[in-house]
């Protein structure tokens, strides 16, 4: 099912759960060291500039140990404020739930030991960044001086937040994890140069940031990047060369990026990938042979392209694969017997392709793959024997169904 079709139902469910769980959405301080007076003052000034219609910050009062306030986590021994968990409880998407809003007071800069700040799903975003704190020049400095920040999460999927200049981020040398998903970066020309210079950056999540990714750039300096999520942005229509140099990645997540043409050979040096998601695009080549040689790949998602041609026997080389989704393509030919050597595979989805006769699949169901496989989906394939879905909640039946299939195949072969 497409993400957007699920939205309203899931959204409602989250909302109901969230209303019940609002009071538990903050993580309590764990310390009984009393907090640093200067930091308490800074938090109070920070609070003064926020709007808090639901009184989530009612525990933030002048006569208490700030380490015990909702959402504040201090160092166990030092008493310094280390984390601020000010996100709305996961999934409270509805505008009808009053959230934090207002301005981010620069007093935050007095929290010298802050290394985690989560403001997700709050309501700062109806106002554009310039008003968010005063002016575009100030916001970068405000965030940019938080030099011990490890974790920056401003994901903002239900509002309208934008950054134009990324210069400020270059001072955050300890940042390991950035999530600016759904923040509008469409006007930001230097996001890639700036993030690529962060020496500790491990994860970069820029889902749906209205980025046009089709520019050319060489010599990126990412040193420790492992996870790159650029889902739902635009390649126009080819994958850009700067991606191909990122050969140290573990995880490359590019679904719904609107690229077309073949899966580019430029990706073939990314042999350390464990997770590759190119689903929901217009790729119309055969599956390139080098991909079968990605021995560490655990999850491969090529769903919803126009991939053609046969799957070759080399697929048996992807021995680490756990989750493989090749559904909704135009793959033809026979299903190779070597699939039977994918002994870690839990999910194999081949549905809605153009295989001639997939009774071949039964020859591949060796004991080894049958033992690990939880879901095998062949829906919509032209199957002479039967169409089936064997799902994990049918585990008890699974053995019998595999036996039945073996018998059928045996019978068929006589
Ligand atoms: C700190 O809190 C713990 C448990 O919350 C308690 O056992 C300990 O006695 C407290 N220490 C002080 C100095 O209050
Ligand atoms: C602080 O104490 C808590 C509970 O005792 C513990 O779970 C946590 O790991 C400690 N944090 C550090 C940084 O030592
Ligand atoms: C920030 O909070 C949101 C909402 O609860 C959560 O989904 C997200 O994982 C948090 N981010 C980090 C980095 O912990
Ligand atoms: C933020 O950093 C800039 C440049 O490093 C410095 O000039 C400025 O004084 C800092 N601001 C605060 C409030 O510390
Ligand atoms: C980043 O933000 C996206 C979009 O809101 C969210 O789905 C995802 O879970 C976040 N990822 C992490 C690792 O926090
Ligand atoms: C990578 O670093 C070098 C040296 O610091 C710099 O000259 C170059 O411009 C950087 N590359 C990019 C794409 O920013
Ligand atoms: C793939 O699509 C491109 C244009 O989108 C077209 O030029 C090319 O011929 C197609 N290739 C195949 C094998 O269909
Ligand atoms: C892949 O690696 C080979 C050998 O190091 C190199 O010659 C080739 O240019 C690389 N390809 C890409 C697209 O980076
Ligand atoms: C798959 O493994 C076989 C046997 O080791 C080897 O001959 C073949 O070249 C490999 N295929 C690919 C695409 O690397
Ligand atoms: C075949 C297919 O699913 N194509 C998708 C490629 O990505 C664009 C943009 O997200 C989608 O609109 C297409 O449906």
PDB file of C-alpha atoms in Angstrom, residues 93-352:
ATOM      1  CA  UNK A  93       0.326  14.786  14.055  1.00  0.00           C
ATOM      2  CA  UNK A  94      -2.934  16.603  14.471  1.00  0.00           C
ATOM      3  CA  UNK A  95      -3.011  20.370  14.448  1.00  0.00           C
ATOM      4  CA  UNK A  96      -5.772  20.142  17.014  1.00  0.00           C
ATOM      5  CA  UNK A  97      -3.283  19.163  19.720  1.00  0.00           C
ATOM      6  CA  UNK A  98      -1.689  22.375  21.009  1.00  0.00           C
ATOM      7  CA  UNK A  99       2.077  22.174  20.790  1.00  0.00           C
ATOM      8  CA  UNK A 100       5.061  24.230  21.774  1.00  0.00           C
ATOM      9  CA  UNK A 101       5.587  27.281  19.648  1.00  0.00           C
ATOM     10  CA  UNK A 102       6.990  30.763  19.814  1.00  0.00           C
ATOM     11  CA  UNK A 103      10.692  31.556  19.632  1.00  0.00           C
ATOM     12  CA  UNK A 104      13.885  29.754  20.451  1.00  0.00           C
ATOM     13  CA  UNK A 105      15.640  32.042  22.898  1.00  0.00           C
ATOM     14  CA  UNK A 106      19.421  32.187  22.394  1.00  0.00           C
ATOM     15  CA  UNK A 107      19.774  31.494  26.114  1.00  0.00           C
ATOM     16  CA  UNK A 108      20.021  27.916  24.907  1.00  0.00           C
ATOM     17  CA  UNK A 109      23.628  28.782  24.170  1.00  0.00           C
ATOM     18  CA  UNK A 110      24.375  28.789  27.866  1.00  0.00           C
ATOM     19  CA  UNK A 111      23.788  25.055  27.932  1.00  0.00           C
ATOM     20  CA  UNK A 112      27.370  24.337  27.029  1.00  0.00           C
ATOM     21  CA  UNK A 113      27.047  20.610  27.534  1.00  0.00           C
ATOM     22  CA  UNK A 114      23.869  20.094  25.559  1.00  0.00           C
ATOM     23  CA  UNK A 115      24.325  17.270  23.102  1.00  0.00           C
ATOM     24  CA  UNK A 116      20.776  16.272  22.276  1.00  0.00           C
ATOM     25  CA  UNK A 117      17.959  18.578  21.226  1.00  0.00           C
ATOM     26  CA  UNK A 118      14.726  17.217  19.839  1.00  0.00           C
ATOM     27  CA  UNK A 119      11.972  19.655  18.869  1.00  0.00           C
ATOM     28  CA  UNK A 120      10.172  17.394  16.438  1.00  0.00           C
ATOM     29  CA  UNK A 121       6.541  17.948  15.568  1.00  0.00           C
ATOM     30  CA  UNK A 122       6.205  21.190  17.428  1.00  0.00           C
ATOM     31  CA  UNK A 123       4.503  24.200  16.015  1.00  0.00           C
ATOM     32  CA  UNK A 124       7.345  26.596  15.277  1.00  0.00           C
ATOM     33  CA  UNK A 125       6.902  25.949  11.641  1.00  0.00           C
ATOM     34  CA  UNK A 126       3.880  27.948  10.592  1.00  0.00           C
ATOM     35  CA  UNK A 127       6.204  30.890  10.914  1.00  0.00           C
ATOM     36  CA  UNK A 128       9.096  30.910   8.447  1.00  0.00           C
ATOM     37  CA  UNK A 129      12.575  30.612   9.876  1.00  0.00           C
ATOM     38  CA  UNK A 130      13.280  34.353   9.766  1.00  0.00           C
ATOM     39  CA  UNK A 131      10.478  34.969  12.245  1.00  0.00           C
ATOM     40  CA  UNK A 132      11.216  31.764  14.026  1.00  0.00           C
ATOM     41  CA  UNK A 133      13.797  33.508  16.129  1.00  0.00           C
ATOM     42  CA  UNK A 134      14.164  36.951  14.705  1.00  0.00           C
ATOM     43  CA  UNK A 135      16.118  36.709  11.520  1.00  0.00           C
ATOM     44  CA  UNK A 136      17.840  34.202   9.318  1.00  0.00           C
ATOM     45  CA  UNK A 137      21.215  35.463  10.487  1.00  0.00           C
ATOM     46  CA  UNK A 138      20.413  34.742  14.071  1.00  0.00           C
ATOM     47  CA  UNK A 139      19.034  31.258  13.761  1.00  0.00           C
ATOM     48  CA  UNK A 140      22.194  29.854  12.264  1.00  0.00           C
ATOM     49  CA  UNK A 141      24.274  31.374  15.021  1.00  0.00           C
ATOM     50  CA  UNK A 142      21.901  30.170  17.661  1.00  0.00           C
ATOM     51  CA  UNK A 143      22.128  26.616  16.517  1.00  0.00           C
ATOM     52  CA  UNK A 144      25.659  26.949  15.231  1.00  0.00           C
ATOM     53  CA  UNK A 145      27.084  27.801  18.625  1.00  0.00           C
ATOM     54  CA  UNK A 146      25.826  24.580  20.158  1.00  0.00           C
ATOM     55  CA  UNK A 147      29.186  23.136  19.418  1.00  0.00           C
ATOM     56  CA  UNK A 148      28.827  20.006  21.503  1.00  0.00           C
ATOM     57  CA  UNK A 149      25.615  18.920  19.803  1.00  0.00           C
ATOM     58  CA  UNK A 150      25.710  15.289  18.650  1.00  0.00           C
ATOM     59  CA  UNK A 151      22.145  14.932  17.559  1.00  0.00           C
ATOM     60  CA  UNK A 152      20.019  17.431  15.639  1.00  0.00           C
ATOM     61  CA  UNK A 153      16.438  16.505  14.916  1.00  0.00           C
ATOM     62  CA  UNK A 154      14.161  19.178  13.494  1.00  0.00           C
ATOM     63  CA  UNK A 155      12.071  16.870  11.317  1.00  0.00           C
ATOM     64  CA  UNK A 156       8.926  18.742  10.591  1.00  0.00           C
ATOM     65  CA  UNK A 157       6.557  16.830   8.425  1.00  0.00           C
ATOM     66  CA  UNK A 158       3.402  18.705   9.267  1.00  0.00           C
ATOM     67  CA  UNK A 159       4.436  22.310   9.040  1.00  0.00           C
ATOM     68  CA  UNK A 160       6.350  24.684   6.917  1.00  0.00           C
ATOM     69  CA  UNK A 161       9.923  25.139   8.005  1.00  0.00           C
ATOM     70  CA  UNK A 162      12.758  26.182   5.742  1.00  0.00           C
ATOM     71  CA  UNK A 163      16.480  26.905   5.804  1.00  0.00           C
ATOM     72  CA  UNK A 164      18.202  28.873   3.097  1.00  0.00           C
ATOM     73  CA  UNK A 165      21.791  28.851   4.222  1.00  0.00           C
ATOM     74  CA  UNK A 166      23.587  25.936   5.794  1.00  0.00           C
ATOM     75  CA  UNK A 167      26.726  27.780   6.778  1.00  0.00           C
ATOM     76  CA  UNK A 168      25.802  27.632  10.462  1.00  0.00           C
ATOM     77  CA  UNK A 169      25.969  23.848  10.556  1.00  0.00           C
ATOM     78  CA  UNK A 170      29.660  23.797   9.712  1.00  0.00           C
ATOM     79  CA  UNK A 171      30.514  24.768  13.292  1.00  0.00           C
ATOM     80  CA  UNK A 172      28.778  21.757  14.785  1.00  0.00           C
ATOM     81  CA  UNK A 173      31.815  19.570  14.496  1.00  0.00           C
ATOM     82  CA  UNK A 174      30.527  16.856  16.789  1.00  0.00           C
ATOM     83  CA  UNK A 175      27.236  16.291  15.006  1.00  0.00           C
ATOM     84  CA  UNK A 176      26.687  12.622  14.321  1.00  0.00           C
ATOM     85  CA  UNK A 177      23.054  12.528  13.352  1.00  0.00           C
ATOM     86  CA  UNK A 178      20.983  15.038  11.420  1.00  0.00           C
ATOM     87  CA  UNK A 179      17.298  14.662  10.690  1.00  0.00           C
ATOM     88  CA  UNK A 180      15.797  17.600   8.838  1.00  0.00           C
ATOM     89  CA  UNK A 181      13.168  15.510   7.121  1.00  0.00           C
ATOM     90  CA  UNK A 182      10.354  17.583   5.618  1.00  0.00           C
ATOM     91  CA  UNK A 183      12.145  20.856   6.288  1.00  0.00           C
ATOM     92  CA  UNK A 184      12.115  22.843   3.061  1.00  0.00           C
ATOM     93  CA  UNK A 185      15.710  23.025   1.816  1.00  0.00           C
ATOM     94  CA  UNK A 186      14.702  23.821  -1.755  1.00  0.00           C
ATOM     95  CA  UNK A 187      16.362  27.239  -1.579  1.00  0.00           C
ATOM     96  CA  UNK A 188      19.484  26.001   0.153  1.00  0.00           C
ATOM     97  CA  UNK A 189      22.344  25.670  -2.298  1.00  0.00           C
ATOM     98  CA  UNK A 190      25.095  24.632   0.091  1.00  0.00           C
ATOM     99  CA  UNK A 191      23.521  21.872   2.194  1.00  0.00           C
ATOM    100  CA  UNK A 192      25.685  19.160   0.671  1.00  0.00           C
ATOM    101  CA  UNK A 193      29.013  20.982   0.935  1.00  0.00           C
ATOM    102  CA  UNK A 194      28.274  22.022   4.508  1.00  0.00           C
ATOM    103  CA  UNK A 195      27.095  18.641   5.781  1.00  0.00           C
ATOM    104  CA  UNK A 196      29.871  16.814   3.954  1.00  0.00           C
ATOM    105  CA  UNK A 197      32.467  18.708   5.957  1.00  0.00           C
ATOM    106  CA  UNK A 198      31.169  17.516   9.309  1.00  0.00           C
ATOM    107  CA  UNK A 199      33.831  15.075  10.410  1.00  0.00           C
ATOM    108  CA  UNK A 200      31.657  12.995  12.752  1.00  0.00           C
ATOM    109  CA  UNK A 201      28.474  12.800  10.734  1.00  0.00           C
ATOM    110  CA  UNK A 202      27.130   9.246  10.590  1.00  0.00           C
ATOM    111  CA  UNK A 203      23.489   9.675   9.607  1.00  0.00           C
ATOM    112  CA  UNK A 204      21.896  12.233   7.331  1.00  0.00           C
ATOM    113  CA  UNK A 205      18.127  12.056   6.917  1.00  0.00           C
ATOM    114  CA  UNK A 206      16.697  14.523   4.427  1.00  0.00           C
ATOM    115  CA  UNK A 207      13.449  12.829   3.494  1.00  0.00           C
ATOM    116  CA  UNK A 208      11.154  15.054   1.440  1.00  0.00           C
ATOM    117  CA  UNK A 209      13.178  18.270   1.692  1.00  0.00           C
ATOM    118  CA  UNK A 210      12.273  19.520  -1.798  1.00  0.00           C
ATOM    119  CA  UNK A 211      15.862  19.063  -2.867  1.00  0.00           C
ATOM    120  CA  UNK A 212      16.833  19.009  -6.503  1.00  0.00           C
ATOM    121  CA  UNK A 213      19.676  16.504  -6.397  1.00  0.00           C
ATOM    122  CA  UNK A 214      20.719  16.652 -10.000  1.00  0.00           C
ATOM    123  CA  UNK A 215      23.728  18.970  -9.736  1.00  0.00           C
ATOM    124  CA  UNK A 216      27.241  17.795 -10.328  1.00  0.00           C
ATOM    125  CA  UNK A 217      29.847  17.928  -7.582  1.00  0.00           C
ATOM    126  CA  UNK A 218      33.086  16.078  -7.037  1.00  0.00           C
ATOM    127  CA  UNK A 219      35.418  15.565  -4.120  1.00  0.00           C
ATOM    128  CA  UNK A 220      32.933  15.296  -1.296  1.00  0.00           C
ATOM    129  CA  UNK A 221      34.631  14.983   2.064  1.00  0.00           C
ATOM    130  CA  UNK A 222      32.197  12.856   4.069  1.00  0.00           C
ATOM    131  CA  UNK A 223      34.456  10.820   6.296  1.00  0.00           C
ATOM    132  CA  UNK A 224      32.140   8.828   8.506  1.00  0.00           C
ATOM    133  CA  UNK A 225      28.763   8.943   6.784  1.00  0.00           C
ATOM    134  CA  UNK A 226      27.029   5.567   6.956  1.00  0.00           C
ATOM    135  CA  UNK A 227      23.365   6.328   6.360  1.00  0.00           C
ATOM    136  CA  UNK A 228      22.091   8.619   3.617  1.00  0.00           C
ATOM    137  CA  UNK A 229      18.348   9.043   3.302  1.00  0.00           C
ATOM    138  CA  UNK A 230      17.260  11.315   0.456  1.00  0.00           C
ATOM    139  CA  UNK A 231      13.882   9.735  -0.141  1.00  0.00           C
ATOM    140  CA  UNK A 232      11.208  11.750  -1.927  1.00  0.00           C
ATOM    141  CA  UNK A 233      13.451  14.381  -3.420  1.00  0.00           C
ATOM    142  CA  UNK A 234      14.144  14.796  -7.135  1.00  0.00           C
ATOM    143  CA  UNK A 235      16.769  13.447  -9.489  1.00  0.00           C
ATOM    144  CA  UNK A 236      16.130  15.098 -12.748  1.00  0.00           C
ATOM    145  CA  UNK A 237      16.142  12.409 -14.127  1.00  0.00           C
ATOM    146  CA  UNK A 238      19.574  10.834 -13.676  1.00  0.00           C
ATOM    147  CA  UNK A 239      21.463  10.019 -10.533  1.00  0.00           C
ATOM    148  CA  UNK A 240      24.187  12.594  -9.967  1.00  0.00           C
ATOM    149  CA  UNK A 241      27.895  11.758  -9.932  1.00  0.00           C
ATOM    150  CA  UNK A 242      28.504  12.932  -6.367  1.00  0.00           C
ATOM    151  CA  UNK A 243      26.566   9.951  -5.057  1.00  0.00           C
ATOM    152  CA  UNK A 244      28.903   7.464  -6.668  1.00  0.00           C
ATOM    153  CA  UNK A 245      31.896   8.486  -4.615  1.00  0.00           C
ATOM    154  CA  UNK A 246      30.183   7.667  -1.309  1.00  0.00           C
ATOM    155  CA  UNK A 247      31.548   4.156  -1.274  1.00  0.00           C
ATOM    156  CA  UNK A 248      31.626   3.816   2.501  1.00  0.00           C
ATOM    157  CA  UNK A 249      27.843   3.909   2.902  1.00  0.00           C
ATOM    158  CA  UNK A 250      25.958   1.176   4.761  1.00  0.00           C
ATOM    159  CA  UNK A 251      22.577   2.425   3.786  1.00  0.00           C
ATOM    160  CA  UNK A 252      21.412   4.321   0.718  1.00  0.00           C
ATOM    161  CA  UNK A 253      17.747   5.226   0.763  1.00  0.00           C
ATOM    162  CA  UNK A 254      16.424   6.794  -2.432  1.00  0.00           C
ATOM    163  CA  UNK A 255      12.813   5.744  -2.919  1.00  0.00           C
ATOM    164  CA  UNK A 256      10.468   7.971  -4.902  1.00  0.00           C
ATOM    165  CA  UNK A 257      13.223  10.196  -6.230  1.00  0.00           C
ATOM    166  CA  UNK A 258      11.904  10.184  -9.740  1.00  0.00           C
ATOM    167  CA  UNK A 259      14.998   9.030 -11.564  1.00  0.00           C
ATOM    168  CA  UNK A 260      14.826   7.109 -14.797  1.00  0.00           C
ATOM    169  CA  UNK A 261      17.071   5.136 -17.097  1.00  0.00           C
ATOM    170  CA  UNK A 262      19.166   2.210 -15.978  1.00  0.00           C
ATOM    171  CA  UNK A 263      20.351   1.590 -12.437  1.00  0.00           C
ATOM    172  CA  UNK A 264      23.652   3.437 -12.868  1.00  0.00           C
ATOM    173  CA  UNK A 265      26.911   1.531 -12.946  1.00  0.00           C
ATOM    174  CA  UNK A 266      28.273   4.343 -10.824  1.00  0.00           C
ATOM    175  CA  UNK A 267      26.786   2.559  -7.816  1.00  0.00           C
ATOM    176  CA  UNK A 268      28.889  -0.528  -8.361  1.00  0.00           C
ATOM    177  CA  UNK A 269      31.679   0.469  -6.002  1.00  0.00           C
ATOM    178  CA  UNK A 270      29.297   0.724  -3.061  1.00  0.00           C
ATOM    179  CA  UNK A 271      30.075  -2.784  -2.021  1.00  0.00           C
ATOM    180  CA  UNK A 272      29.707  -2.100   1.689  1.00  0.00           C
ATOM    181  CA  UNK A 273      25.989  -1.427   1.357  1.00  0.00           C
ATOM    182  CA  UNK A 274      23.746  -3.395   3.647  1.00  0.00           C
ATOM    183  CA  UNK A 275      20.560  -1.608   2.720  1.00  0.00           C
ATOM    184  CA  UNK A 276      19.689  -0.303  -0.735  1.00  0.00           C
ATOM    185  CA  UNK A 277      16.315   1.196  -1.525  1.00  0.00           C
ATOM    186  CA  UNK A 278      15.656   2.428  -5.061  1.00  0.00           C
ATOM    187  CA  UNK A 279      11.947   1.743  -5.047  1.00  0.00           C
ATOM    188  CA  UNK A 280       9.280   3.814  -6.716  1.00  0.00           C
ATOM    189  CA  UNK A 281      11.227   5.220  -9.651  1.00  0.00           C
ATOM    190  CA  UNK A 282      11.359   4.747 -13.392  1.00  0.00           C
ATOM    191  CA  UNK A 283      14.417   2.582 -13.761  1.00  0.00           C
ATOM    192  CA  UNK A 284      14.009   0.451 -16.878  1.00  0.00           C
ATOM    193  CA  UNK A 285      17.210  -1.587 -17.182  1.00  0.00           C
ATOM    194  CA  UNK A 286      17.797  -5.177 -16.267  1.00  0.00           C
ATOM    195  CA  UNK A 287      19.085  -5.699 -12.746  1.00  0.00           C
ATOM    196  CA  UNK A 288      22.795  -5.013 -13.214  1.00  0.00           C
ATOM    197  CA  UNK A 289      24.990  -8.023 -12.713  1.00  0.00           C
ATOM    198  CA  UNK A 290      27.358  -6.295 -10.292  1.00  0.00           C
ATOM    199  CA  UNK A 291      24.509  -5.864  -7.835  1.00  0.00           C
ATOM    200  CA  UNK A 292      24.431  -9.628  -7.274  1.00  0.00           C
ATOM    201  CA  UNK A 293      27.961  -9.350  -6.021  1.00  0.00           C
ATOM    202  CA  UNK A 294      27.025  -7.112  -3.050  1.00  0.00           C
ATOM    203  CA  UNK A 295      27.715  -9.828  -0.552  1.00  0.00           C
ATOM    204  CA  UNK A 296      26.843  -7.805   2.544  1.00  0.00           C
ATOM    205  CA  UNK A 297      23.467  -6.616   1.288  1.00  0.00           C
ATOM    206  CA  UNK A 298      20.707  -7.479   3.748  1.00  0.00           C
ATOM    207  CA  UNK A 299      17.857  -5.500   2.314  1.00  0.00           C
ATOM    208  CA  UNK A 300      17.220  -4.757  -1.349  1.00  0.00           C
ATOM    209  CA  UNK A 301      14.166  -2.829  -2.413  1.00  0.00           C
ATOM    210  CA  UNK A 302      13.645  -2.264  -6.139  1.00  0.00           C
ATOM    211  CA  UNK A 303       9.876  -2.271  -6.003  1.00  0.00           C
ATOM    212  CA  UNK A 304       7.834  -0.173  -8.396  1.00  0.00           C
ATOM    213  CA  UNK A 305      10.283   0.468 -11.228  1.00  0.00           C
ATOM    214  CA  UNK A 306      10.179  -0.792 -14.810  1.00  0.00           C
ATOM    215  CA  UNK A 307      13.023  -3.277 -14.442  1.00  0.00           C
ATOM    216  CA  UNK A 308      13.195  -5.775 -17.266  1.00  0.00           C
ATOM    217  CA  UNK A 309      14.964  -8.903 -18.346  1.00  0.00           C
ATOM    218  CA  UNK A 310      15.617 -12.005 -16.324  1.00  0.00           C
ATOM    219  CA  UNK A 311      17.048 -12.452 -12.854  1.00  0.00           C
ATOM    220  CA  UNK A 312      20.306 -14.302 -13.408  1.00  0.00           C
ATOM    221  CA  UNK A 313      21.667 -17.214 -11.436  1.00  0.00           C
ATOM    222  CA  UNK A 314      24.154 -14.825  -9.833  1.00  0.00           C
ATOM    223  CA  UNK A 315      21.418 -13.869  -7.388  1.00  0.00           C
ATOM    224  CA  UNK A 316      22.577 -16.858  -5.406  1.00  0.00           C
ATOM    225  CA  UNK A 317      25.693 -14.841  -4.517  1.00  0.00           C
ATOM    226  CA  UNK A 318      23.710 -12.432  -2.338  1.00  0.00           C
ATOM    227  CA  UNK A 319      24.034 -14.720   0.584  1.00  0.00           C
ATOM    228  CA  UNK A 320      23.337 -12.120   3.277  1.00  0.00           C
ATOM    229  CA  UNK A 321      20.003 -11.044   1.878  1.00  0.00           C
ATOM    230  CA  UNK A 322      17.149 -11.014   4.378  1.00  0.00           C
ATOM    231  CA  UNK A 323      14.581  -8.832   2.704  1.00  0.00           C
ATOM    232  CA  UNK A 324      14.267  -8.637  -1.029  1.00  0.00           C
ATOM    233  CA  UNK A 325      11.491  -6.804  -2.821  1.00  0.00           C
ATOM    234  CA  UNK A 326      11.470  -6.895  -6.616  1.00  0.00           C
ATOM    235  CA  UNK A 327       7.712  -6.520  -6.969  1.00  0.00           C
ATOM    236  CA  UNK A 328       5.871  -4.293  -9.441  1.00  0.00           C
ATOM    237  CA  UNK A 329       8.427  -4.467 -12.225  1.00  0.00           C
ATOM    238  CA  UNK A 330       8.528  -6.053 -15.663  1.00  0.00           C
ATOM    239  CA  UNK A 331      10.985  -8.818 -14.912  1.00  0.00           C
ATOM    240  CA  UNK A 332      10.726 -11.764 -17.283  1.00  0.00           C
ATOM    241  CA  UNK A 333      12.204 -15.180 -17.819  1.00  0.00           C
ATOM    242  CA  UNK A 334      12.662 -17.969 -15.339  1.00  0.00           C
ATOM    243  CA  UNK A 335      13.292 -17.820 -11.646  1.00  0.00           C
ATOM    244  CA  UNK A 336      16.797 -19.145 -11.064  1.00  0.00           C
ATOM    245  CA  UNK A 337      17.283 -22.238  -9.002  1.00  0.00           C
ATOM    246  CA  UNK A 338      20.111 -20.531  -7.147  1.00  0.00           C
ATOM    247  CA  UNK A 339      17.520 -18.586  -5.146  1.00  0.00           C
ATOM    248  CA  UNK A 340      17.508 -21.690  -3.024  1.00  0.00           C
ATOM    249  CA  UNK A 341      20.920 -20.763  -1.634  1.00  0.00           C
ATOM    250  CA  UNK A 342      19.663 -17.543  -0.042  1.00  0.00           C
ATOM    251  CA  UNK A 343      19.521 -19.171   3.322  1.00  0.00           C
ATOM    252  CA  UNK A 344      18.948 -16.016   5.355  1.00  0.00           C
ATOM    253  CA  UNK A 345      16.034 -14.744   3.305  1.00  0.00           C
ATOM    254  CA  UNK A 346      12.929 -13.957   5.305  1.00  0.00           C
ATOM    255  CA  UNK A 347      10.984 -12.032   2.688  1.00  0.00           C
ATOM    256  CA  UNK A 348      11.067 -12.535  -1.061  1.00  0.00           C
ATOM    257  CA  UNK A 349       8.546 -10.475  -2.979  1.00  0.00           C
ATOM    258  CA  UNK A 350       8.359 -11.149  -6.718  1.00  0.00           C
ATOM    259  CA  UNK A 351       4.744 -10.163  -7.209  1.00  0.00           C
ATOM    260  CA  UNK A 352       3.432  -8.331 -10.259  1.00  0.00           C
TER     261      UNK A 352
END
